[in-house]
Short mmCIF file of N, CA and C in Angstrom, two decimals:
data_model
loop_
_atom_site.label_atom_id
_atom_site.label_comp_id
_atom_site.label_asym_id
_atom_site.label_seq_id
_atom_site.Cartn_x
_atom_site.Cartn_y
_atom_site.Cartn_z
N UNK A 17 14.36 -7.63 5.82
CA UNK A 17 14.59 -7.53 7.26
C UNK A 17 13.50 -6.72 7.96
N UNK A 18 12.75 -6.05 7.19
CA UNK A 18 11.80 -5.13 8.06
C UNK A 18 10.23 -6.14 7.94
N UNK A 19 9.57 -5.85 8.97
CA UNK A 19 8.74 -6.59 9.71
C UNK A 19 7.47 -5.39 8.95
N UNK A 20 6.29 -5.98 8.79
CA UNK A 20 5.40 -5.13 8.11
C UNK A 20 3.98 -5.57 8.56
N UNK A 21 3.02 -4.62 9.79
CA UNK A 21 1.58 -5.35 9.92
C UNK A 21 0.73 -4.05 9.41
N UNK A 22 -0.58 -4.91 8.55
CA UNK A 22 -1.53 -3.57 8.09
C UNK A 22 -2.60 -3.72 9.01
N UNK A 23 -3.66 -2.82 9.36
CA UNK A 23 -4.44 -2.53 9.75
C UNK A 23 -5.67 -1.56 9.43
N UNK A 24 -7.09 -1.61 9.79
CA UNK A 24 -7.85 -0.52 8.83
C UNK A 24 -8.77 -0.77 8.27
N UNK A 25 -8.90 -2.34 8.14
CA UNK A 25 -9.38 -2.99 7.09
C UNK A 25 -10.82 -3.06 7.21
N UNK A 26 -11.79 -3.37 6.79
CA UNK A 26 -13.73 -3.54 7.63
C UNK A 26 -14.47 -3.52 6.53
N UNK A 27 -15.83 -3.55 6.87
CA UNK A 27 -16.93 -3.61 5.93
C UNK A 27 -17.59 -2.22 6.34
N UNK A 28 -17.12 -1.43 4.85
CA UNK A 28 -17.95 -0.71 4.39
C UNK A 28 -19.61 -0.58 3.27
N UNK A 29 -19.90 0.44 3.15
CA UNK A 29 -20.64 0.90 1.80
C UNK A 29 -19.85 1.48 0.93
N UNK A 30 -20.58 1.14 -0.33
CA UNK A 30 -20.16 1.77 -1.33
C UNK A 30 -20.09 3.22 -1.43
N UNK A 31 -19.52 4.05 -1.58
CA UNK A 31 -19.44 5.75 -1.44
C UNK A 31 -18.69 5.77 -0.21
N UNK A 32 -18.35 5.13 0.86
CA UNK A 32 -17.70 5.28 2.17
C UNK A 32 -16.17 5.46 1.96
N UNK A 33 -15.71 5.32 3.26
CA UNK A 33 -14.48 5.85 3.18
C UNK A 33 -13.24 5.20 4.25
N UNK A 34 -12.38 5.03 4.14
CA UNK A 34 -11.21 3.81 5.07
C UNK A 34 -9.88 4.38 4.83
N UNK A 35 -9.11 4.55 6.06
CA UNK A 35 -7.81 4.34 5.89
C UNK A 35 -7.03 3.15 6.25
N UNK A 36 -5.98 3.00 5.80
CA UNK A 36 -5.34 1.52 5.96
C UNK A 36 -4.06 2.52 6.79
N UNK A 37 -3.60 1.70 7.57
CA UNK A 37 -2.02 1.37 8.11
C UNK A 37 -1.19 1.03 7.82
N UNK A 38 -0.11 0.65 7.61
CA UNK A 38 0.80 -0.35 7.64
C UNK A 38 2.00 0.25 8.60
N UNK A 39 2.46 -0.50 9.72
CA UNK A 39 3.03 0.12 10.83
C UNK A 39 4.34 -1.43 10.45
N UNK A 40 5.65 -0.73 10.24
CA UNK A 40 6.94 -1.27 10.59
C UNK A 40 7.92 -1.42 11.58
N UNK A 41 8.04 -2.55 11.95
CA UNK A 41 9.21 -2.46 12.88
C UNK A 41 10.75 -2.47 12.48
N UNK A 42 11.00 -1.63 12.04
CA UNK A 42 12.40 -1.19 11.33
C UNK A 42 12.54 0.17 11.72
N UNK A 43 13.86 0.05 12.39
CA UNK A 43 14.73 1.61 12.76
C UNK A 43 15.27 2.59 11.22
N UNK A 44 15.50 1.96 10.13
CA UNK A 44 15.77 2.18 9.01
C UNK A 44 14.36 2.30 7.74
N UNK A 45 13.31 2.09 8.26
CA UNK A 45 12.56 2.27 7.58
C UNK A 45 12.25 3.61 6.53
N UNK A 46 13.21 4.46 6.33
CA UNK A 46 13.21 5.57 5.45
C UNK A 46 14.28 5.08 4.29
N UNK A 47 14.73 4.30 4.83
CA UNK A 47 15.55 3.81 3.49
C UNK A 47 15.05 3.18 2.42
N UNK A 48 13.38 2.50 2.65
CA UNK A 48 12.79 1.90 1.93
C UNK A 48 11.67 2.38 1.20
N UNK A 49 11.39 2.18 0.16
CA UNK A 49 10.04 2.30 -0.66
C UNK A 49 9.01 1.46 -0.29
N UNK A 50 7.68 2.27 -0.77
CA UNK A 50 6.67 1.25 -0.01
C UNK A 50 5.54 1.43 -1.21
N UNK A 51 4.43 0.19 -0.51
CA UNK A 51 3.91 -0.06 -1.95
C UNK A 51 2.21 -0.73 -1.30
N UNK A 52 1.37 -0.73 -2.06
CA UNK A 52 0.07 -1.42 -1.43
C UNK A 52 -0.57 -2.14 -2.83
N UNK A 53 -0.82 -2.90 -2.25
CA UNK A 53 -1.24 -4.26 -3.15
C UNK A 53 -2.55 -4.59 -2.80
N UNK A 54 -3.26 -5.56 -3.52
CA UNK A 54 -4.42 -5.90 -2.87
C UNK A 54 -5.00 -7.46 -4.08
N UNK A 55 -5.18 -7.95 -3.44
CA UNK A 55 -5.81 -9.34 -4.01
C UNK A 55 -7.34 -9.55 -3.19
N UNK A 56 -7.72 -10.23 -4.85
CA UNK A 56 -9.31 -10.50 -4.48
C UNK A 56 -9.37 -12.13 -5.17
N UNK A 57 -10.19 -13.15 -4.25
CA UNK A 57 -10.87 -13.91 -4.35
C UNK A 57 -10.57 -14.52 -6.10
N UNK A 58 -9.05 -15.30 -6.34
CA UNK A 58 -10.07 -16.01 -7.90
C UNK A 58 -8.53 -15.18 -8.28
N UNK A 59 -8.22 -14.16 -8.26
CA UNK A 59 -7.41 -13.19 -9.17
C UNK A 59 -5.77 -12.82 -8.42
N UNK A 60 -5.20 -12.45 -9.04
CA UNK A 60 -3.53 -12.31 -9.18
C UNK A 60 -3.94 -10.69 -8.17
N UNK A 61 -2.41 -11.08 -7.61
CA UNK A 61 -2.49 -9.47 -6.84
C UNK A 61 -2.02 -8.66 -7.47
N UNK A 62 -2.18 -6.95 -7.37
CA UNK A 62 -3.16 -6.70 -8.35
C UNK A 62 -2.23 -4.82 -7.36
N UNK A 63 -1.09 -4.28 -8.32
CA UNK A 63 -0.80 -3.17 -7.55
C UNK A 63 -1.85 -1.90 -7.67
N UNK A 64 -1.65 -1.21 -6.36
CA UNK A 64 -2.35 -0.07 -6.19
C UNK A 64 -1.88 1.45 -6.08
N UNK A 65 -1.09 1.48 -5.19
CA UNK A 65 -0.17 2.53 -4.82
C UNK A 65 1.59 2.41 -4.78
N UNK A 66 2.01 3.19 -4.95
CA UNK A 66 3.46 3.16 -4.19
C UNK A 66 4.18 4.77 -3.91
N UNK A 67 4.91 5.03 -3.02
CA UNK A 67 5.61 5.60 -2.48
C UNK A 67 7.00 5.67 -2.45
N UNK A 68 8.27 6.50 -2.62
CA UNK A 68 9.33 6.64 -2.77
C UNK A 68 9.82 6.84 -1.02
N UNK A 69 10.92 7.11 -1.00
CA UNK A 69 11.71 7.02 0.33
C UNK A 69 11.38 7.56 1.24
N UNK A 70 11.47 9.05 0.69
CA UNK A 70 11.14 10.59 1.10
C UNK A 70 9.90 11.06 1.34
N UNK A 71 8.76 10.68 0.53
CA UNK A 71 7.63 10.79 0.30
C UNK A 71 6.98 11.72 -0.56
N UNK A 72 7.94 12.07 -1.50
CA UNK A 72 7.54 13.32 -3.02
C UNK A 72 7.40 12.48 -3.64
N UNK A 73 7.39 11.17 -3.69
CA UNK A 73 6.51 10.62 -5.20
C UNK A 73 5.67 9.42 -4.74
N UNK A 74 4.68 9.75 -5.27
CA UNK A 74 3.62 8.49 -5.52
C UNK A 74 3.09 8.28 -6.67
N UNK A 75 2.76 7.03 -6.89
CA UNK A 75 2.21 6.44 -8.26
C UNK A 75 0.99 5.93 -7.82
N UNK A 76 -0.02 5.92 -8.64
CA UNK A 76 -1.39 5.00 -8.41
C UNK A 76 -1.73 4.42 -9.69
N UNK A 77 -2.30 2.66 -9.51
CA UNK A 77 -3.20 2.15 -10.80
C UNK A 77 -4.27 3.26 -10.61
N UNK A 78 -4.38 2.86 -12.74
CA UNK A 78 -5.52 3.82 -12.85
C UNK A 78 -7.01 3.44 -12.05
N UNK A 79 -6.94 2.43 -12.07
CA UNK A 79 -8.18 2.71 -11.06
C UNK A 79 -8.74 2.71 -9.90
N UNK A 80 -7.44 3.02 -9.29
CA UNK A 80 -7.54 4.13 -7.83
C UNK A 80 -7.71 5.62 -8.16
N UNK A 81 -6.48 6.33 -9.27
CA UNK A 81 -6.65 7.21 -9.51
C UNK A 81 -8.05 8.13 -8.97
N UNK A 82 -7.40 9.34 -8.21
CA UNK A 82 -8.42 10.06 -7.98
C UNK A 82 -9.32 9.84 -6.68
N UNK A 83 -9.24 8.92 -6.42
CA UNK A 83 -9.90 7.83 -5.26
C UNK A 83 -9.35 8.18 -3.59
N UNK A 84 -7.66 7.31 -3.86
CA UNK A 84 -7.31 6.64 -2.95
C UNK A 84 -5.70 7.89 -3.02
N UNK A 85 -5.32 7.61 -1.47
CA UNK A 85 -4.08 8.49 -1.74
C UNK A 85 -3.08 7.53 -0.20
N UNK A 86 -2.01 7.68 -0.89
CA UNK A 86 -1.01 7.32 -0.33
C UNK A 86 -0.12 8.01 0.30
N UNK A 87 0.31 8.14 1.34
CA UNK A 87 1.01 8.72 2.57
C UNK A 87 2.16 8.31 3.36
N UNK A 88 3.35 8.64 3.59
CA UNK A 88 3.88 8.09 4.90
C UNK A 88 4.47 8.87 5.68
N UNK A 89 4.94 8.06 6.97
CA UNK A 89 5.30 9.56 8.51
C UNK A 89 6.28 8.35 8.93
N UNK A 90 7.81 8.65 8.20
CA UNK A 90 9.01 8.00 8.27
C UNK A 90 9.42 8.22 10.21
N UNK A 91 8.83 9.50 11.09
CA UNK A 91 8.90 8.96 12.32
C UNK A 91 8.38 8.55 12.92
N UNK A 92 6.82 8.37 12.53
CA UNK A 92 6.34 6.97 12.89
C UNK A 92 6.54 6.05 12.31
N UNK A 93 7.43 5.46 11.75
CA UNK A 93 7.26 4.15 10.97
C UNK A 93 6.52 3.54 10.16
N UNK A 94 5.66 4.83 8.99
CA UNK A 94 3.99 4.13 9.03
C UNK A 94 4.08 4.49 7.49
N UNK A 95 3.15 3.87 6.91
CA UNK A 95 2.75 3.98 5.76
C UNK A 95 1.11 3.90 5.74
N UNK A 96 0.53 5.00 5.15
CA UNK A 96 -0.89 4.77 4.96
C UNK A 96 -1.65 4.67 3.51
N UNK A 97 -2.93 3.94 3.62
CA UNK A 97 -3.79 4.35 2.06
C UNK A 97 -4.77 4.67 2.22
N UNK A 98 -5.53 6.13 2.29
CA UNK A 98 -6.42 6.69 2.23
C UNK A 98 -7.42 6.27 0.96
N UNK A 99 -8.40 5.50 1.53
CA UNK A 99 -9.63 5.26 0.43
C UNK A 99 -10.95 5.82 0.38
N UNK A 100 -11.11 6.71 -0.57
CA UNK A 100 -12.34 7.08 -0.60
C UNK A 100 -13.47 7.31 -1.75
N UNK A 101 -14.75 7.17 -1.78
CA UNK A 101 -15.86 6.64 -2.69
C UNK A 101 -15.30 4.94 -3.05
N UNK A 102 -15.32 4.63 -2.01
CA UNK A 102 -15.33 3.03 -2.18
C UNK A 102 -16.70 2.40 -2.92
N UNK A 103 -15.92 1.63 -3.90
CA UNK A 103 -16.88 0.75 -5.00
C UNK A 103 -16.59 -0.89 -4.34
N UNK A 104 -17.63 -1.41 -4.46
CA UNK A 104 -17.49 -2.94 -4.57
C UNK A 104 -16.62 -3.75 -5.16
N UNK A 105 -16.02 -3.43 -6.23
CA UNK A 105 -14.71 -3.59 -7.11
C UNK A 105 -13.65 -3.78 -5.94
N UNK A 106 -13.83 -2.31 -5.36
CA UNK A 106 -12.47 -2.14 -4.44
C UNK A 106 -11.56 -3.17 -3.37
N UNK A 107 -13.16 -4.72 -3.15
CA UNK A 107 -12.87 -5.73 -2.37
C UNK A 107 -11.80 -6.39 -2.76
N UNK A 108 -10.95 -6.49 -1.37
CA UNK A 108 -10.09 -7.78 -1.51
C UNK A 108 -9.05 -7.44 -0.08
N UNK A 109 -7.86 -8.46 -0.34
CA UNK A 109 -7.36 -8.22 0.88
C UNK A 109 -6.21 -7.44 0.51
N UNK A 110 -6.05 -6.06 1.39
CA UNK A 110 -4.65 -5.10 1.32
C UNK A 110 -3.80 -5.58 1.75
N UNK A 111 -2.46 -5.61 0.87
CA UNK A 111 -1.12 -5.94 1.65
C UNK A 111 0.06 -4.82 1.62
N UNK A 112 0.52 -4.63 2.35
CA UNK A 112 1.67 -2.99 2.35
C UNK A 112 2.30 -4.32 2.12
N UNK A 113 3.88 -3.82 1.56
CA UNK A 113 4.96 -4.29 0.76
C UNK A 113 6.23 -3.11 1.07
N UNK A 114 7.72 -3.60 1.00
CA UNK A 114 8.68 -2.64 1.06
C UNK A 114 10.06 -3.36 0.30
N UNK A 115 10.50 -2.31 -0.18
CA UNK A 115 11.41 -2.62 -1.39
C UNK A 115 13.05 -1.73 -0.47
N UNK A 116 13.78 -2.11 -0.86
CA UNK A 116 15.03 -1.42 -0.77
C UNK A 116 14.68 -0.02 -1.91
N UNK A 117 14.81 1.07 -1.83
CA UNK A 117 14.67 2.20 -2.29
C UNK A 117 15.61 2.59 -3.34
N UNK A 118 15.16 2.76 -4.67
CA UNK A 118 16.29 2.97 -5.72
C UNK A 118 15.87 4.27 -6.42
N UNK A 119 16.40 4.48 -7.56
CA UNK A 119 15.86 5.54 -8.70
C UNK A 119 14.46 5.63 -8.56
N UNK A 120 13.53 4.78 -8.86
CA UNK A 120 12.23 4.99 -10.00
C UNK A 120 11.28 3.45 -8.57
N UNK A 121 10.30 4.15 -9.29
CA UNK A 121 8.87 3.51 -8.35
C UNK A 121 8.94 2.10 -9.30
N UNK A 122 8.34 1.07 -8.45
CA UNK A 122 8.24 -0.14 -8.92
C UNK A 122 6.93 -0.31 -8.70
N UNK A 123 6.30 -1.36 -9.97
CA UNK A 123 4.58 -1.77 -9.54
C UNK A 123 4.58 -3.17 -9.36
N UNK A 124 5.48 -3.78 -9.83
CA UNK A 124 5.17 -5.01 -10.04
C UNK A 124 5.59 -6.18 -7.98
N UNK A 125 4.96 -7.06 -8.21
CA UNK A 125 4.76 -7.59 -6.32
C UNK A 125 6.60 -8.16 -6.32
N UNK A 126 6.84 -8.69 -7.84
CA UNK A 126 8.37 -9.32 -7.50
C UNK A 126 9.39 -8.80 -7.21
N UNK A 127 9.03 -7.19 -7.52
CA UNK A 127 10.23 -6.18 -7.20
C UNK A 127 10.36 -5.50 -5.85
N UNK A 128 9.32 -6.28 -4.95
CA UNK A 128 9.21 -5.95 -3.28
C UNK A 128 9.74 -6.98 -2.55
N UNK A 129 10.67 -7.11 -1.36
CA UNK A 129 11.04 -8.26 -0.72
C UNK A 129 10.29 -8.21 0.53
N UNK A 130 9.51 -7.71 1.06
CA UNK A 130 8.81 -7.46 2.60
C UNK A 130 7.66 -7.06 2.26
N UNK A 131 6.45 -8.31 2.93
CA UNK A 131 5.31 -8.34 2.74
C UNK A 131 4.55 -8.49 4.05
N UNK A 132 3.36 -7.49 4.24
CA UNK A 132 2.66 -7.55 5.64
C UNK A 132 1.76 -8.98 5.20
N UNK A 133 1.01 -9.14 6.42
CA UNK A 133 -0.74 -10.23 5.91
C UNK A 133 -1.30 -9.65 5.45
N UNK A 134 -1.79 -8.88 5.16
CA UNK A 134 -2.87 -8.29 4.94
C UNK A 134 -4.28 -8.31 5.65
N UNK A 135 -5.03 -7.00 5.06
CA UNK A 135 -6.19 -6.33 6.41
C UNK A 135 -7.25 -6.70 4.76
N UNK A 136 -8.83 -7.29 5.31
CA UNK A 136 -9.29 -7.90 4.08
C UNK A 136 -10.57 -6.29 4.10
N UNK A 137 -10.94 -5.65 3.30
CA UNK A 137 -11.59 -4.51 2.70
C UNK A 137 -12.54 -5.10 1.99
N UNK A 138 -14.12 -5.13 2.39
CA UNK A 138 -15.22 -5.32 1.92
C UNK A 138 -16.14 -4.27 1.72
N UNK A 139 -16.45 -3.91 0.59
CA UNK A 139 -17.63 -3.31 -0.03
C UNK A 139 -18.49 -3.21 -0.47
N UNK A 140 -19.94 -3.45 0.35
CA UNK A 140 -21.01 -3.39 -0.12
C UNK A 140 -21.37 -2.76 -0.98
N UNK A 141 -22.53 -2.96 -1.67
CA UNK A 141 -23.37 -2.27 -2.54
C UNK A 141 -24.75 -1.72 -2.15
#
């Protein structure tokens, strides 16, 4: 039921730096977990981050680790992904995602029912 658009997205350099958006239109949006995904050209989408209800837990693939950090501001409605030392790797298109909120963080895309378009993230070399 919740409505999900990302934003943020552009052509950088490699070593640069981007935040992403994802802004919901849901009055209940603290009830949900949130999650960022990203697909590239050729390949399966591909999790990155996720976030719990509250916002005390986040998970990252390892190879964001260290990188990229995940955020949200339940009265703004928002979920963010802070990226930084962007690699060329890092290309593809971001999609925020939102799950009904349970126990334990989910990575996988089938365990999310609400999917933004996605904002497409290019990185030069």
């Amino acid at each position: 039921q919740v409505q999900l658009v990302e934003s943020g997205g552009g052509l950088v350099q490699a070593g640069d730096s981007l935040r992403l958006s994802c802004a919901a239109s849901e009055r209940t949006f603290s009830r949900y977990a949130l999650g960022w995904f990203r697909q590239a050209p050729g390949q399966e989408r591909e999790f990155v981050a996720a976030i719990n209800w509250s916002g005390t837990i986040t998970y990252y693939a390892d190879s964001v680790k260290g990188r990229f950090t995940i955020s949200r501001d339940n009265a703004k409605n928002t979920v963010y992904l802070q990226m930084n030392s962007l690699k060329p790797e890092d290309t593809a298109v971001y999609h925020c995602a939102a799950r009904q909120s349970s126990y334990s963080i989910r990575t996988r895309p089938s365990d999310y029912d609400y999917w933004g378009q996605g904002t497409q993230v290019t990185v030069s070399s």
